[in-house]
Coordinates of C-alpha atoms in Angstrom, one line a residue:
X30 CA 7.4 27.0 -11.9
X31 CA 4.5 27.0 -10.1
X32 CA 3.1 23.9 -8.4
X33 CA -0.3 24.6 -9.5
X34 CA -0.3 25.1 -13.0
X35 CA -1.8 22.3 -15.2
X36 CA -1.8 21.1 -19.0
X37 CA -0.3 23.2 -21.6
X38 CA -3.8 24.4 -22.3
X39 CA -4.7 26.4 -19.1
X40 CA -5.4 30.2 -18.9
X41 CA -4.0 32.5 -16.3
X42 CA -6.7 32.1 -13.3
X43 CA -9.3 35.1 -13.9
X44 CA -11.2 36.8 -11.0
X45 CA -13.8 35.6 -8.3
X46 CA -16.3 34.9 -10.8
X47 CA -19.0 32.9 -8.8
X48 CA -20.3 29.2 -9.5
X49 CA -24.1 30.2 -9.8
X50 CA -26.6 27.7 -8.8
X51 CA -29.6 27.6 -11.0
X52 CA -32.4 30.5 -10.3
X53 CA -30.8 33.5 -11.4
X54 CA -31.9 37.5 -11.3
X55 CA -33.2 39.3 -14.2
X56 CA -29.2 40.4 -14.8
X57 CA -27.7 37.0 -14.7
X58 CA -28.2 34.1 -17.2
X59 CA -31.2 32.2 -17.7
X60 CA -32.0 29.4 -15.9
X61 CA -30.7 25.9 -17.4
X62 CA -32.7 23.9 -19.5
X63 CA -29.9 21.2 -19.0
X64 CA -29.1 21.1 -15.2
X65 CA -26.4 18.5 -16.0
X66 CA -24.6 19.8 -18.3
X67 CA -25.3 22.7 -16.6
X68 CA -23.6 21.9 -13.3
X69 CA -20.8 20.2 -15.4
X70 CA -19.6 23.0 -16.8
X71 CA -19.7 24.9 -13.6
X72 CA -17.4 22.6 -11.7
X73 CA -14.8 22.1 -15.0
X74 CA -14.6 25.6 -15.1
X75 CA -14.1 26.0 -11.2
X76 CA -11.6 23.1 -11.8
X77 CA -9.9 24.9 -14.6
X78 CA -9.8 28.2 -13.5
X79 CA -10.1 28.3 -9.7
X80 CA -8.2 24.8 -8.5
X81 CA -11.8 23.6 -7.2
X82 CA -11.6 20.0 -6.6
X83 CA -14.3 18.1 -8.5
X84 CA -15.0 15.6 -5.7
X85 CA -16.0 18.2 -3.4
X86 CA -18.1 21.3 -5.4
X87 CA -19.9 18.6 -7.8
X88 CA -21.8 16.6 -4.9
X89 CA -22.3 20.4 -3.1
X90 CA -23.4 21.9 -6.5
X91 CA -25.9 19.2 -7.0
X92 CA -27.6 19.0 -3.9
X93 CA -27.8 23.2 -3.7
X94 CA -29.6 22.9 -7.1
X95 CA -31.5 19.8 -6.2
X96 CA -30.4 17.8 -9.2
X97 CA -31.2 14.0 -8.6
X98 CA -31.6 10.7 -10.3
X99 CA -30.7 10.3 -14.1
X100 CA -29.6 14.2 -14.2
X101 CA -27.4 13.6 -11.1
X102 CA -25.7 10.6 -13.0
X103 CA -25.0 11.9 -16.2
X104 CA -23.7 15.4 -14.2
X105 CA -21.4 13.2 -12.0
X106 CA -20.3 11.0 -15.5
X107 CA -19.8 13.8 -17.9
X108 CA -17.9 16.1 -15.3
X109 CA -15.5 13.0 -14.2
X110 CA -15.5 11.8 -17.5
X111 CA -14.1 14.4 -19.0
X112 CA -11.3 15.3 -16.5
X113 CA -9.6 12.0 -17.0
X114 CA -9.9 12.3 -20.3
X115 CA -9.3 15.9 -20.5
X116 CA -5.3 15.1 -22.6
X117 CA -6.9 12.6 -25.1
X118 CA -9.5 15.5 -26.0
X119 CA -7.5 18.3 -25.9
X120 CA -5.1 16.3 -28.4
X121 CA -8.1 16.3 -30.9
X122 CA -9.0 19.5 -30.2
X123 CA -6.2 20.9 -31.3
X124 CA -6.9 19.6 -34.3
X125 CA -10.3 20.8 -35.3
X126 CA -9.9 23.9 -34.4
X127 CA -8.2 26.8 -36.5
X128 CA -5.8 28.3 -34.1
X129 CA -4.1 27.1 -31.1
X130 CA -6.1 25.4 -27.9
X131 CA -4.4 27.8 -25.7
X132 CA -6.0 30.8 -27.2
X133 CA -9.6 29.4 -27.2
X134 CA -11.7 31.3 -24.7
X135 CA -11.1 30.1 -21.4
X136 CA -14.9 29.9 -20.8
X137 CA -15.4 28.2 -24.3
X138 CA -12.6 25.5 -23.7
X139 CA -14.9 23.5 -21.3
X140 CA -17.5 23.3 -23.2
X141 CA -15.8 21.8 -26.3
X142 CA -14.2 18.8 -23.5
X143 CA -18.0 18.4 -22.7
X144 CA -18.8 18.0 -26.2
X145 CA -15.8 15.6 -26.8
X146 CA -16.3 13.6 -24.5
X147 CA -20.4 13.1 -25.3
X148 CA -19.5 12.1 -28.8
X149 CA -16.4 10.0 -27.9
X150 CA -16.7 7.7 -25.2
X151 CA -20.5 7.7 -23.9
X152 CA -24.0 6.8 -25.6
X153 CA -25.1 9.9 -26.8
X154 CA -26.2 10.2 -30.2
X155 CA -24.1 12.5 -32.1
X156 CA -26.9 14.6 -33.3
X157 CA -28.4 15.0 -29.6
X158 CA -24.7 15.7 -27.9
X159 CA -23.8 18.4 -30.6
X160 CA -27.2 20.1 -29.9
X161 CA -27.0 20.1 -26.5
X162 CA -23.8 21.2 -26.2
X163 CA -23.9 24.2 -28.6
X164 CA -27.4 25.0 -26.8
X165 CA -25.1 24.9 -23.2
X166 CA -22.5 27.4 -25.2
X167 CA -24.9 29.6 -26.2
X168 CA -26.6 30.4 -23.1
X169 CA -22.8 30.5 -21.6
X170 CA -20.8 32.0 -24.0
X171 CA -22.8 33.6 -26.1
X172 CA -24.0 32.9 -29.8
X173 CA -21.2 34.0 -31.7
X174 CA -18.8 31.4 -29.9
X175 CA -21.4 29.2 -29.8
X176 CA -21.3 28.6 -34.0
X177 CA -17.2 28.4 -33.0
X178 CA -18.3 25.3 -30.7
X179 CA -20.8 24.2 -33.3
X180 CA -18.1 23.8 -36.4
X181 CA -15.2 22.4 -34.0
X182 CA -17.6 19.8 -32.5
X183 CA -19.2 18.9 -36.3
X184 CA -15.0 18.1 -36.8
X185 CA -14.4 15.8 -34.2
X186 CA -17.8 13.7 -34.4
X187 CA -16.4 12.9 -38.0
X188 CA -14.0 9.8 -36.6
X189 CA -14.4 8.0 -33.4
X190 CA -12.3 7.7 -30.5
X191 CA -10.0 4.9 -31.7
X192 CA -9.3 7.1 -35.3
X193 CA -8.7 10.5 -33.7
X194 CA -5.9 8.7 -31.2
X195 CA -4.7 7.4 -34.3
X196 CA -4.5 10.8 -36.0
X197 CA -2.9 12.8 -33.2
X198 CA -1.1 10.1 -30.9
X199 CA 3.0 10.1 -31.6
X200 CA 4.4 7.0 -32.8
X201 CA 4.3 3.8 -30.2
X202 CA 7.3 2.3 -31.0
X203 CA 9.1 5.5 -31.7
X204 CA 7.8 7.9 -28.9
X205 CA 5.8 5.5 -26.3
X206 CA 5.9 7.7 -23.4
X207 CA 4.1 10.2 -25.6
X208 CA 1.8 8.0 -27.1
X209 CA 0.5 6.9 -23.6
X210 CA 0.2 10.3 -22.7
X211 CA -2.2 11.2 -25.9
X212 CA -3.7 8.0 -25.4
X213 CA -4.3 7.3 -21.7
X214 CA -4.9 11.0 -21.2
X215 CA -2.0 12.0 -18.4
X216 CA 1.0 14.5 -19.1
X217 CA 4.2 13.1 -20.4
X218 CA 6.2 13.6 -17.4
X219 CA 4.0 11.4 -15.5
X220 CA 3.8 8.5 -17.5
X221 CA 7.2 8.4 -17.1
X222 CA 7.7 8.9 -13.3
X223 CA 5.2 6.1 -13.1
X224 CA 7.0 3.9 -15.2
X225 CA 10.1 4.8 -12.9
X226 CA 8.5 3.9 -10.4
X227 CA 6.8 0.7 -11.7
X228 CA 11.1 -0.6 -13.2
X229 CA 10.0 -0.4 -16.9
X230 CA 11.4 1.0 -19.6
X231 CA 10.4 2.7 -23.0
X232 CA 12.4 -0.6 -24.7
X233 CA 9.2 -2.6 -22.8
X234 CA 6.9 -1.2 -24.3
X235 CA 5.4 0.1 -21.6
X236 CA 3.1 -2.4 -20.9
X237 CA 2.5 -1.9 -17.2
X238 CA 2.0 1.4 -17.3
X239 CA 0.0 1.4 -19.8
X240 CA -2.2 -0.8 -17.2
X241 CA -1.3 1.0 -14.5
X242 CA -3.1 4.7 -17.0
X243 CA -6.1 2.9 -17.5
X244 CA -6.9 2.1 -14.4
X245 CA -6.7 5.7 -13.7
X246 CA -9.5 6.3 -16.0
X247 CA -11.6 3.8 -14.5
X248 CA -14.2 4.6 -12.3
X249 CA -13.2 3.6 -9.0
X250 CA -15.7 1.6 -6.5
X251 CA -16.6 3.2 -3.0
X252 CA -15.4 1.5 -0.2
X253 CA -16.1 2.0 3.5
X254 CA -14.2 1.1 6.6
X255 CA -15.7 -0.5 9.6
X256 CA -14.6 1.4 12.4
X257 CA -13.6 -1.6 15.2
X258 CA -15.4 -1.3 18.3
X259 CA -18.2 0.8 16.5
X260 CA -19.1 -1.2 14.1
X261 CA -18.4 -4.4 11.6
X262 CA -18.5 -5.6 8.1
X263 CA -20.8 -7.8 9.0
X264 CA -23.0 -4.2 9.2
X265 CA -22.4 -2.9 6.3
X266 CA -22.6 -6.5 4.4
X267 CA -26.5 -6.0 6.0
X268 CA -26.6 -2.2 4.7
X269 CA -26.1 -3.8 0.7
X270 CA -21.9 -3.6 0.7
X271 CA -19.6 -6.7 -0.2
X272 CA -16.7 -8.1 2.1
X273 CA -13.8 -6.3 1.1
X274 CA -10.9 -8.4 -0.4
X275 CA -7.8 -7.3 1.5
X276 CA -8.7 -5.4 4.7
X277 CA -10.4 -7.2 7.5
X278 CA -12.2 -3.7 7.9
X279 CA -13.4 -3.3 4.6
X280 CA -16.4 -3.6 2.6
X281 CA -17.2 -2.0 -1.3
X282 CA -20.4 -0.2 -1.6
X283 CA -22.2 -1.3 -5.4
X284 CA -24.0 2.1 -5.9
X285 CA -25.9 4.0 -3.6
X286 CA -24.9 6.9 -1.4
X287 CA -22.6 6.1 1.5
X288 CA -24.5 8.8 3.5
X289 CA -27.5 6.4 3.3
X290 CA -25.7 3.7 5.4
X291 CA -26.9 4.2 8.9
X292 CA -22.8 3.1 10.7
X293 CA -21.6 5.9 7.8
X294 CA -24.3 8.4 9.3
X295 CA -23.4 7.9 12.5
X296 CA -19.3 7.9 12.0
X297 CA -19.5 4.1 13.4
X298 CA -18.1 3.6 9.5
X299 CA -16.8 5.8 6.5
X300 CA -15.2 6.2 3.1
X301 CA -11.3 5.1 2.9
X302 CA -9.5 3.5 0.2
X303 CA -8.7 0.0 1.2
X304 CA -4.9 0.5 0.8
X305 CA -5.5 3.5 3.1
X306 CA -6.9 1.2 5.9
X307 CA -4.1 -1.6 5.4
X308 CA -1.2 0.6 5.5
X309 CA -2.3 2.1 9.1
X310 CA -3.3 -1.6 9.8
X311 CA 0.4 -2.8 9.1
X312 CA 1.7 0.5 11.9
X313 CA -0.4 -1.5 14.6
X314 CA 0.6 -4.9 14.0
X315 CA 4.6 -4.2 14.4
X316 CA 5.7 -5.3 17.9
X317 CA 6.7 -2.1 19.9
X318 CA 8.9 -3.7 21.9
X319 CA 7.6 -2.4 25.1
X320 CA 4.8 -0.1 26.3
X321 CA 2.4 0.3 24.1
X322 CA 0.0 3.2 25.2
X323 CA 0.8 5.9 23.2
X324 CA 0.0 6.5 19.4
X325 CA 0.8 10.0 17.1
X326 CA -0.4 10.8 14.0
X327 CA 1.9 13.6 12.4
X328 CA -0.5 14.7 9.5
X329 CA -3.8 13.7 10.2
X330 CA -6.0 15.5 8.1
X331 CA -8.5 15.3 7.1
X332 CA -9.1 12.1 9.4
X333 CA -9.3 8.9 7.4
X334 CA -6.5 7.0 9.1
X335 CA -6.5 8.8 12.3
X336 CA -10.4 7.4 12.6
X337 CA -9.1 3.9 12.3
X338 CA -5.9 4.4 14.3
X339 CA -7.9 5.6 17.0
X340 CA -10.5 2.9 17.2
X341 CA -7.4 0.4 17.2
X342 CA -5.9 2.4 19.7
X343 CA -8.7 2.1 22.1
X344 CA -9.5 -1.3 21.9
X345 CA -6.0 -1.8 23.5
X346 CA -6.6 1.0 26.1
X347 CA -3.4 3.0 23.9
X348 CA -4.0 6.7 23.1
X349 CA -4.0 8.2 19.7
X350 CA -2.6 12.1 19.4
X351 CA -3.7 13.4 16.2
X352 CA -1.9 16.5 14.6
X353 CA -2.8 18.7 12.1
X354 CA -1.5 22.1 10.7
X355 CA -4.8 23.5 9.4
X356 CA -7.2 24.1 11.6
X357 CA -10.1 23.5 9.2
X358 CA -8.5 19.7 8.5
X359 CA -8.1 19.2 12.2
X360 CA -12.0 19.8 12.3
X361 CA -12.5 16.9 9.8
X362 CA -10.0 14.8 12.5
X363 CA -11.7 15.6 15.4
X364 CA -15.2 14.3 13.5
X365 CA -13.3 11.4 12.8
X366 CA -11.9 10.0 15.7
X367 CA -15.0 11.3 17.6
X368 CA -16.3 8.4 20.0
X369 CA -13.5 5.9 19.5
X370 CA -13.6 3.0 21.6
X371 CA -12.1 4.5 25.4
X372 CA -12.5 7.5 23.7
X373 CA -8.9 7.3 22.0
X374 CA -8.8 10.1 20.0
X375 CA -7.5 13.6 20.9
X376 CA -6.6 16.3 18.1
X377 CA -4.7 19.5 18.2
X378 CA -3.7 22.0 15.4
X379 CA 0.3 22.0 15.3
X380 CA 2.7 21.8 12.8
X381 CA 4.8 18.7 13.0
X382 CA 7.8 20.0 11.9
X383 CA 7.7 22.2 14.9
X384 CA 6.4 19.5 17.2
X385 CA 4.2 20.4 19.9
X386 CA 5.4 17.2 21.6
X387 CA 7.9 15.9 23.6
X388 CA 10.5 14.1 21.9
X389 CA 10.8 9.9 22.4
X390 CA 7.6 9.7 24.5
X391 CA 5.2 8.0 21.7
X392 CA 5.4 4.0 20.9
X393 CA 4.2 4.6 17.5
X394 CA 4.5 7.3 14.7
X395 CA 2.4 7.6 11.4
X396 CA 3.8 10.5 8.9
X397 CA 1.3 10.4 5.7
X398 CA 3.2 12.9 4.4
X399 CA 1.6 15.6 2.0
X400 CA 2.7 14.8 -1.4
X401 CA 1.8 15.0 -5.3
X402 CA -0.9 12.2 -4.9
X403 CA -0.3 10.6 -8.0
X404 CA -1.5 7.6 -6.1
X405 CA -4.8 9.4 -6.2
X406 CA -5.8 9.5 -9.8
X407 CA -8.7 7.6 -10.2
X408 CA -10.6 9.8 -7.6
X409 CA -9.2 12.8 -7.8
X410 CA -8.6 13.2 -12.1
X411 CA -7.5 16.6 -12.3
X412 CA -4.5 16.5 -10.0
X413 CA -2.5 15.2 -13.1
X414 CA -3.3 18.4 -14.2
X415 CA -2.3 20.1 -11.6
X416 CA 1.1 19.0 -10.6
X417 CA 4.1 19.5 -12.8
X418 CA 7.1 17.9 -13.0
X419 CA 8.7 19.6 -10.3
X420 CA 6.6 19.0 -7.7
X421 CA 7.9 16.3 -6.1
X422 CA 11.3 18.2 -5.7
X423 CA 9.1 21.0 -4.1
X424 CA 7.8 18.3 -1.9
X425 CA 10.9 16.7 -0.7
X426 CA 12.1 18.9 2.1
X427 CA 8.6 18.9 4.0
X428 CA 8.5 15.0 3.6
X429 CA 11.9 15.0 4.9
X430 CA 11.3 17.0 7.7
X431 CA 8.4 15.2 8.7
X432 CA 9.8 12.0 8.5
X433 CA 12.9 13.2 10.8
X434 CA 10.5 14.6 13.6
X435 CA 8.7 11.5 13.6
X436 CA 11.7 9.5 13.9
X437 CA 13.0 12.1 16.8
X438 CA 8.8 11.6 18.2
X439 CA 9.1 7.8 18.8
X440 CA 11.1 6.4 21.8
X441 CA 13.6 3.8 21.3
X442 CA 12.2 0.6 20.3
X443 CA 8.9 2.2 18.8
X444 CA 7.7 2.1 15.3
X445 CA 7.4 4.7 12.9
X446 CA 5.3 4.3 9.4
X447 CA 6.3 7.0 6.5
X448 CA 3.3 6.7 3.8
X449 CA 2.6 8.6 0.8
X450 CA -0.6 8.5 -1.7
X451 CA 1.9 8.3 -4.5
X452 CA 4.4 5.9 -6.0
X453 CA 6.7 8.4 -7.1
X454 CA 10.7 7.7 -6.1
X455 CA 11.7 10.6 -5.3
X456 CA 8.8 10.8 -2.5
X457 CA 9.0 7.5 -1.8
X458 CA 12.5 5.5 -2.0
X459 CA 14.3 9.0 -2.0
X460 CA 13.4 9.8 1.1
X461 CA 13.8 6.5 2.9
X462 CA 17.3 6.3 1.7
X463 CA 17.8 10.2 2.5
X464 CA 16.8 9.5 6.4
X465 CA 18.8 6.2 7.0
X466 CA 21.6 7.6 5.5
X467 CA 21.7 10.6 8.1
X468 CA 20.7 8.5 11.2
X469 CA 22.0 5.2 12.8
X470 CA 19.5 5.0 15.1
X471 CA 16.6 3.8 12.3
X472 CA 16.0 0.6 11.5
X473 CA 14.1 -0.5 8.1
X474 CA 11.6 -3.2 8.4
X475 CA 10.5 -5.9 6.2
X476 CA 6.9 -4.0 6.0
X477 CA 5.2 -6.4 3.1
X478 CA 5.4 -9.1 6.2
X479 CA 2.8 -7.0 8.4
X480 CA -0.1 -7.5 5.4
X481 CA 0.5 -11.4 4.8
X482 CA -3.1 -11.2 3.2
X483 CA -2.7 -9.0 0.2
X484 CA 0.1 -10.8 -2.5
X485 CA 2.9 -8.8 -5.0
X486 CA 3.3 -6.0 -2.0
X487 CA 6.8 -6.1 -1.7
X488 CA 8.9 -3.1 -3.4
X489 CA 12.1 -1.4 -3.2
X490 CA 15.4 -2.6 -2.2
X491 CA 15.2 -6.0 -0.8
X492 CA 11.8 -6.1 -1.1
X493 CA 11.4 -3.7 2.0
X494 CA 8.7 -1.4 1.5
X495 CA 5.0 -1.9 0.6
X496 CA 3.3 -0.7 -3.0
X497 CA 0.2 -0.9 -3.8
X498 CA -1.2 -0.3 -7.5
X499 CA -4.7 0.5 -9.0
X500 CA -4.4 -2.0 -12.0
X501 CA -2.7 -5.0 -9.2
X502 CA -4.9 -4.2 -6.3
X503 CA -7.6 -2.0 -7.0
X504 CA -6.9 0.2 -4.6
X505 CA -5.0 3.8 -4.5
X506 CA -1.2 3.4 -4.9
X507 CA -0.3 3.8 -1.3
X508 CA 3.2 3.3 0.0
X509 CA 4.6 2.1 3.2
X510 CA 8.1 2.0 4.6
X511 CA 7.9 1.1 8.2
X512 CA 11.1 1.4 10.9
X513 CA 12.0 1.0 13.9
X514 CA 14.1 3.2 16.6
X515 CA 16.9 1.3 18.4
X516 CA 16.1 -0.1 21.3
X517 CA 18.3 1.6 24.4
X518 CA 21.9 -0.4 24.9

């Protein structure tokens, strides 16, 4: 099955149909009256039908079409709004109209999520977001499916949000997985991985997961790192950003653009999930037991930790290597480590399972291994429609081999950090077990004892690795196992 595919509701991906921006020739479609529904559409349907990520076309898309202000907002709310509720309204849906979702137009599908989602969780009169949204089909469907989006949309502003869940979710006591699925909008398979992952079972209830889903649907707040050496929260606390709970580095922006900071402008500070900055925090406070002058980050891209690791790096006069297997990413590195204290940072393109390195030669080794990112959810919405429920099986090999090279990277008595942006076992406590079972020379380390400032860390067997959690921390849910390579008899 392929890694890509999504909900139940997806159409095979059509051609290279463009995202327009909003002038068009006398051939192409009028101009919108609504640029934000307009631009809305646009990115759900480059979501839906061309894997687009939402996080990077919508904030493109609205500058290219100079959208601003209120139309910027309710763009930015009705596009994210509807991806992490995209189950809950597909669900209902299904239910108002006369055939099956998965043979509705794929161009008419978004709009009816648009229209869902105005008349079911935001302020929008019903009157206004029926009209507006049958005025959006017509000019991008065409009228005849636009009376189709008319009736199904007259259907589902009949009951609210709470009485549609109660019409189409299963039965909580008998089927809770499912109903969390309908209800918390994420695909069946997941809600159970996560509760896996978080010990609960469906006899529970369910309760923290069911905490653990809403968070994902929860707007999440930007925060930015102080890069140390370049800059301070102190900074950013001037700029209009709080003190960051956790992270010494840390600071949560309000609202605003980060781009209007003057440190973010500059790349003396940048956007990175706190848990993001802790868990590369916790690889440089491990004793190396020895030299400590040379740093390698495995999968670098595209920069995040490798902008902090560096900066640490230099203010100890160490060396960060950062590696990258797409060039592109290793662009976005190279802009992130640029001007590190010492000038730290130095980037190549190289795959790390074929290292371009020497073996033993670096004192310490982060692998943030490419994985499902179900950690990610809150940001990033439609990757729970993206992955299925083999994809962390698909994963496990390249973890694996990652993890190995690093372990082979680091000399004896160096550190090595194995992190993934998602709490899934089989890419997390799978792998750990997988590696020390196959090599005596590893080490597992208490790692919840390297971030003494953040509480309810500790995970795993004995408490060893590190798991953060959106609805515990408020952050990403980030894990860390740390190790360390025996030291030479």
């Amino acid at each position: 099955m392929s890694e890509q595919s999504r909900s139940p509701y997806r159409r095979p991906r059509r051609g290279s149909k463009p995202v327009q921006g909003g002038g068009q020739g006398a051939s192409g479609p009028p101009a919108p009256r609504d640029p934000a529904r307009r631009v809305a559409y646009d990115v759900l349907c480059a979501v839906e039908q061309r894997d687009a990520y939402a996080n990077l076309l919508l904030p493109a898309l609205l500058t290219e079409r100079g959208i601003s202000g209120r139309d910027a907002a309710l763009a930015t709310e009705l596009t994210y709004g509807t991806l992490r509720l995209q189950g809950t309204y597909d669900a209902i849906l299904e239910a108002c109209v006369d055939r099956t979702l998965a043979s509705v137009d794929a161009d008419a599908l978004p709009v009816l999520r648009l229209g869902a989602h105005q008349l079911l969780s935001t302020k929008i009169p019903p009157h206004a977001a029926v009209s507006a949204t049958v005025d959006l089909a017509r000019r991008v469907v065409g009228h005849h499916r636009g009376r189709f989006v008319n009736a199904v949309l007259r259907k589902v502003s009949a009951r609210d949000l709470d009485a549609w869940t109660a019409v189409v979710a299963p039965d909580r006591d008998r089927d809770p997985s499912g109903y969390l699925a309908v209800v918390r909008s994420h695909p069946r398979w997941v809600v159970k991985e996560l509760a896996r992952a978080l010990g609960e079972h469906s006899s529970t209830g369910l309760v923290r997961t069911e905490r653990l889903l809403a968070a994902h649907n929860e707007r999440p707040r930007v925060t930015l790192v102080a890069k140390p050496g370049r800059s301070t929260v102190e900074d950013l606390v001037a700029a209009g950003a709080e003190e960051g709970r956790y992270s010494p580095f840390a600071a949560y922006l309000p609202q605003g653009d980060p781009a209007g900071i003057r440190e973010v402008r500059q790349n003396r500070a940048a956007v990175q999930d706190e848990a993001s900055q802790l868990v590369a925090l916790a690889l440089s406070r491990v004793d190396a037991h020895g030299d400590d002058a040379l740093w390698l980050d495995m999968c670098a891209g595209p920069g995040g930790k490798a902008g902090l690791l560096a900066s640490l790096a230099g203010q100890r006069g160490a060396r960060l290597l950062a590696s990258e297997v797409q060039p592109a990413r290793a662009g976005l590195v190279a802009t992130a480590v640029r001007r590190a204290p010492r000038d730290a940072g130095r980037v190549i393109a190289a795959d790390g399972t074929r290292p371009a390195w020497r073996p033993g030669v670096f004192d310490r080794v982060l692998v943030d291994a490419p994985c499902t990112g179900l950690g990610a959810l809150r940001r990033r919405p439609e990757s729970r429609w993206r992955r299925t429920e083999t994809s962390a099986a698909d994963l496990a090999p390249l973890q694996h081999g990652l993890l190995a090279r690093a372990a082979d990277a680091v000399r004896p008595g160096g550190v090595v950090a194995y992190v993934t942006c998602s709490p899934h076992l089989d890419e997390t406590d799978g792998i750990v077990r997988r590696i020390l079972a196959e090599r005596d020379d590893l080490a597992l380390l208490r790692a919840a004892d390297y971030l003494d400032e953040v509480p309810d860390l500790a995970a795993g067997p004995d408490g060893n690795y590190v798991q953060f959690w959106p609805h515990v921390h408020g952050t990403d849910a980030m894990f860390l196992a740390l190790f360390r390579k025996a030291d030479r008899d």
